[in-house]
């Protein structure tokens, strides 16, 4: 658990539970409806959200940020999951961090991402990928603060709100001091 103090309010980051499902769904669905953070128009139903969260809970890859005490209010969540389905990618994960509308700029995203990186390291993953809409300077800046580096941009990778968006890919090595074995014979 991580505790931060912002604007005189305590924010705790802790592992998510099934009881957090509806709060997570509300935050996620707001992002679907109003932002380019998620390139889908489909909001999660309660059943879909519960199934999605169950996968992350089983993996131990879901965190929430809450304000207040024991029964605090969930103001953000973060998850990581497989970057690709093929077994060659099994040591690489992709992150997602969302903060409730009205709670941005308080250090909640920073606390969530820091705890998520620590959790992925603790689970033995090799690297973490962030796929960020290229115009989202706040998210790109946040990831840079944690050592993520830009590895490329996919032009017009996604369509939302009738517009094409570029996707910036960022990577963080999770194993300290290890960049991995590179194939020197690549052409």
PDB file of C-alpha atoms in Angstrom, residues 36-161:
ATOM      1  CA  UNK A  36      -9.197   9.515 -26.314  1.00  0.00           C
ATOM      2  CA  UNK A  37      -7.485   7.416 -23.635  1.00  0.00           C
ATOM      3  CA  UNK A  38      -9.490   4.323 -24.628  1.00  0.00           C
ATOM      4  CA  UNK A  39     -10.131   3.794 -28.311  1.00  0.00           C
ATOM      5  CA  UNK A  40     -13.528   2.190 -27.992  1.00  0.00           C
ATOM      6  CA  UNK A  41     -17.071   3.512 -27.963  1.00  0.00           C
ATOM      7  CA  UNK A  42     -18.396   0.528 -26.011  1.00  0.00           C
ATOM      8  CA  UNK A  43     -19.043   1.132 -22.347  1.00  0.00           C
ATOM      9  CA  UNK A  44     -18.723  -1.811 -19.985  1.00  0.00           C
ATOM     10  CA  UNK A  45     -21.871  -3.332 -18.570  1.00  0.00           C
ATOM     11  CA  UNK A  46     -21.736  -4.384 -14.903  1.00  0.00           C
ATOM     12  CA  UNK A  47     -21.296  -8.026 -15.981  1.00  0.00           C
ATOM     13  CA  UNK A  48     -18.543  -7.212 -18.504  1.00  0.00           C
ATOM     14  CA  UNK A  49     -16.755  -5.029 -15.958  1.00  0.00           C
ATOM     15  CA  UNK A  50     -16.890  -7.764 -13.315  1.00  0.00           C
ATOM     16  CA  UNK A  51     -15.445 -10.326 -15.739  1.00  0.00           C
ATOM     17  CA  UNK A  52     -12.689  -7.932 -16.865  1.00  0.00           C
ATOM     18  CA  UNK A  53     -11.765  -7.101 -13.271  1.00  0.00           C
ATOM     19  CA  UNK A  54     -11.808 -10.777 -12.223  1.00  0.00           C
ATOM     20  CA  UNK A  55      -9.013 -11.521 -14.712  1.00  0.00           C
ATOM     21  CA  UNK A  56      -6.876  -8.727 -13.250  1.00  0.00           C
ATOM     22  CA  UNK A  57      -7.637  -9.757  -9.668  1.00  0.00           C
ATOM     23  CA  UNK A  58      -6.620 -13.349 -10.402  1.00  0.00           C
ATOM     24  CA  UNK A  59      -3.341 -12.046 -11.851  1.00  0.00           C
ATOM     25  CA  UNK A  60      -2.837  -9.572  -8.992  1.00  0.00           C
ATOM     26  CA  UNK A  61      -2.521  -6.738 -11.494  1.00  0.00           C
ATOM     27  CA  UNK A  62      -5.218  -4.260 -10.407  1.00  0.00           C
ATOM     28  CA  UNK A  63      -4.773  -1.359  -8.008  1.00  0.00           C
ATOM     29  CA  UNK A  64      -7.044   1.439  -6.838  1.00  0.00           C
ATOM     30  CA  UNK A  65      -6.404   4.840  -5.296  1.00  0.00           C
ATOM     31  CA  UNK A  66      -8.845   5.944  -2.651  1.00  0.00           C
ATOM     32  CA  UNK A  67      -9.328   8.995  -0.494  1.00  0.00           C
ATOM     33  CA  UNK A  68     -10.246   8.907   3.170  1.00  0.00           C
ATOM     34  CA  UNK A  69      -9.986   6.037   5.618  1.00  0.00           C
ATOM     35  CA  UNK A  70     -10.895   2.365   5.508  1.00  0.00           C
ATOM     36  CA  UNK A  71     -14.068   2.902   3.488  1.00  0.00           C
ATOM     37  CA  UNK A  72     -12.555   5.551   1.243  1.00  0.00           C
ATOM     38  CA  UNK A  73     -13.794   6.693  -2.121  1.00  0.00           C
ATOM     39  CA  UNK A  74     -12.074   5.217  -5.203  1.00  0.00           C
ATOM     40  CA  UNK A  75     -10.599   8.059  -7.273  1.00  0.00           C
ATOM     41  CA  UNK A  76      -8.472   6.086  -9.715  1.00  0.00           C
ATOM     42  CA  UNK A  77      -7.304   2.676 -10.827  1.00  0.00           C
ATOM     43  CA  UNK A  78      -4.383   1.067 -12.615  1.00  0.00           C
ATOM     44  CA  UNK A  79      -3.950  -2.333 -14.237  1.00  0.00           C
ATOM     45  CA  UNK A  80      -1.384  -4.208 -16.240  1.00  0.00           C
ATOM     46  CA  UNK A  81      -1.959  -7.116 -18.528  1.00  0.00           C
ATOM     47  CA  UNK A  82      -0.294  -9.080 -21.291  1.00  0.00           C
ATOM     48  CA  UNK A  83       1.006  -6.892 -24.086  1.00  0.00           C
ATOM     49  CA  UNK A  84       0.399  -9.601 -26.706  1.00  0.00           C
ATOM     50  CA  UNK A  85      -1.132 -13.071 -26.506  1.00  0.00           C
ATOM     51  CA  UNK A  86       1.717 -15.116 -28.016  1.00  0.00           C
ATOM     52  CA  UNK A  87       4.054 -16.843 -25.537  1.00  0.00           C
ATOM     53  CA  UNK A  88       7.114 -14.977 -26.808  1.00  0.00           C
ATOM     54  CA  UNK A  89       5.665 -11.821 -25.245  1.00  0.00           C
ATOM     55  CA  UNK A  90       4.842 -13.411 -21.871  1.00  0.00           C
ATOM     56  CA  UNK A  91       7.378 -11.302 -19.952  1.00  0.00           C
ATOM     57  CA  UNK A  92       6.106  -7.984 -21.316  1.00  0.00           C
ATOM     58  CA  UNK A  93       3.052  -6.229 -19.899  1.00  0.00           C
ATOM     59  CA  UNK A  94       1.091  -3.109 -20.841  1.00  0.00           C
ATOM     60  CA  UNK A  95      -0.188  -0.605 -18.306  1.00  0.00           C
ATOM     61  CA  UNK A  96      -3.349   1.477 -17.997  1.00  0.00           C
ATOM     62  CA  UNK A  97      -3.851   4.249 -15.438  1.00  0.00           C
ATOM     63  CA  UNK A  98      -7.098   6.208 -15.021  1.00  0.00           C
ATOM     64  CA  UNK A  99      -7.987   8.945 -12.560  1.00  0.00           C
ATOM     65  CA  UNK A 100     -11.531  10.075 -11.906  1.00  0.00           C
ATOM     66  CA  UNK A 101     -12.647  13.349 -13.472  1.00  0.00           C
ATOM     67  CA  UNK A 102     -11.999  16.175 -11.019  1.00  0.00           C
ATOM     68  CA  UNK A 103      -9.172  14.292  -9.276  1.00  0.00           C
ATOM     69  CA  UNK A 104      -6.456  14.785 -11.908  1.00  0.00           C
ATOM     70  CA  UNK A 105      -3.373  16.811 -11.060  1.00  0.00           C
ATOM     71  CA  UNK A 106      -3.243  15.670  -7.437  1.00  0.00           C
ATOM     72  CA  UNK A 107      -0.496  13.056  -7.753  1.00  0.00           C
ATOM     73  CA  UNK A 108      -2.932  10.140  -7.930  1.00  0.00           C
ATOM     74  CA  UNK A 109      -1.758   8.956 -11.353  1.00  0.00           C
ATOM     75  CA  UNK A 110       1.854   9.159 -10.183  1.00  0.00           C
ATOM     76  CA  UNK A 111       1.091   7.074  -7.092  1.00  0.00           C
ATOM     77  CA  UNK A 112      -0.846   4.500  -9.119  1.00  0.00           C
ATOM     78  CA  UNK A 113       1.811   4.142 -11.827  1.00  0.00           C
ATOM     79  CA  UNK A 114       4.613   3.844  -9.257  1.00  0.00           C
ATOM     80  CA  UNK A 115       2.781   1.111  -7.374  1.00  0.00           C
ATOM     81  CA  UNK A 116       1.890  -0.660 -10.640  1.00  0.00           C
ATOM     82  CA  UNK A 117       5.516  -0.668 -11.817  1.00  0.00           C
ATOM     83  CA  UNK A 118       6.558  -2.086  -8.435  1.00  0.00           C
ATOM     84  CA  UNK A 119       3.871  -4.786  -8.676  1.00  0.00           C
ATOM     85  CA  UNK A 120       4.950  -5.809 -12.180  1.00  0.00           C
ATOM     86  CA  UNK A 121       8.596  -5.942 -11.065  1.00  0.00           C
ATOM     87  CA  UNK A 122       7.591  -8.036  -8.072  1.00  0.00           C
ATOM     88  CA  UNK A 123       5.756 -10.435 -10.382  1.00  0.00           C
ATOM     89  CA  UNK A 124       8.973 -10.928 -12.364  1.00  0.00           C
ATOM     90  CA  UNK A 125       8.033  -9.187 -15.613  1.00  0.00           C
ATOM     91  CA  UNK A 126      10.823  -7.968 -17.901  1.00  0.00           C
ATOM     92  CA  UNK A 127       9.351  -4.830 -19.454  1.00  0.00           C
ATOM     93  CA  UNK A 128       6.266  -2.627 -19.369  1.00  0.00           C
ATOM     94  CA  UNK A 129       4.731  -0.946 -22.408  1.00  0.00           C
ATOM     95  CA  UNK A 130       2.548   2.149 -22.443  1.00  0.00           C
ATOM     96  CA  UNK A 131       0.424   2.862 -25.519  1.00  0.00           C
ATOM     97  CA  UNK A 132      -0.593   6.524 -25.263  1.00  0.00           C
ATOM     98  CA  UNK A 133      -2.576   8.757 -27.597  1.00  0.00           C
ATOM     99  CA  UNK A 134       0.218  10.963 -28.939  1.00  0.00           C
ATOM    100  CA  UNK A 135      -1.492  14.209 -27.978  1.00  0.00           C
ATOM    101  CA  UNK A 136      -1.797  13.188 -24.312  1.00  0.00           C
ATOM    102  CA  UNK A 137       1.211  15.176 -23.092  1.00  0.00           C
ATOM    103  CA  UNK A 138       0.277  14.674 -19.436  1.00  0.00           C
ATOM    104  CA  UNK A 139       0.422  10.877 -19.679  1.00  0.00           C
ATOM    105  CA  UNK A 140       3.606  10.930 -21.747  1.00  0.00           C
ATOM    106  CA  UNK A 141       5.241  13.225 -19.171  1.00  0.00           C
ATOM    107  CA  UNK A 142       4.090  10.990 -16.301  1.00  0.00           C
ATOM    108  CA  UNK A 143       5.573   7.904 -17.940  1.00  0.00           C
ATOM    109  CA  UNK A 144       8.862   9.703 -18.666  1.00  0.00           C
ATOM    110  CA  UNK A 145       9.151  10.531 -14.946  1.00  0.00           C
ATOM    111  CA  UNK A 146       9.231   6.789 -14.240  1.00  0.00           C
ATOM    112  CA  UNK A 147      11.915   6.143 -16.841  1.00  0.00           C
ATOM    113  CA  UNK A 148       9.744   5.088 -19.770  1.00  0.00           C
ATOM    114  CA  UNK A 149      11.316   5.947 -23.112  1.00  0.00           C
ATOM    115  CA  UNK A 150       9.552   6.526 -26.399  1.00  0.00           C
ATOM    116  CA  UNK A 151      10.194   3.672 -28.778  1.00  0.00           C
ATOM    117  CA  UNK A 152       7.979   4.739 -31.651  1.00  0.00           C
ATOM    118  CA  UNK A 153       4.807   6.290 -32.934  1.00  0.00           C
ATOM    119  CA  UNK A 154       2.188   4.507 -34.990  1.00  0.00           C
ATOM    120  CA  UNK A 155       0.522   7.087 -37.228  1.00  0.00           C
ATOM    121  CA  UNK A 156      -3.277   7.067 -37.401  1.00  0.00           C
ATOM    122  CA  UNK A 157      -3.492   3.871 -35.361  1.00  0.00           C
ATOM    123  CA  UNK A 158      -6.944   4.487 -33.910  1.00  0.00           C
ATOM    124  CA  UNK A 159     -10.228   6.158 -34.797  1.00  0.00           C
ATOM    125  CA  UNK A 160     -12.449   7.840 -32.230  1.00  0.00           C
ATOM    126  CA  UNK A 161     -14.912  10.715 -32.307  1.00  0.00           C
TER     127      UNK A 161
END
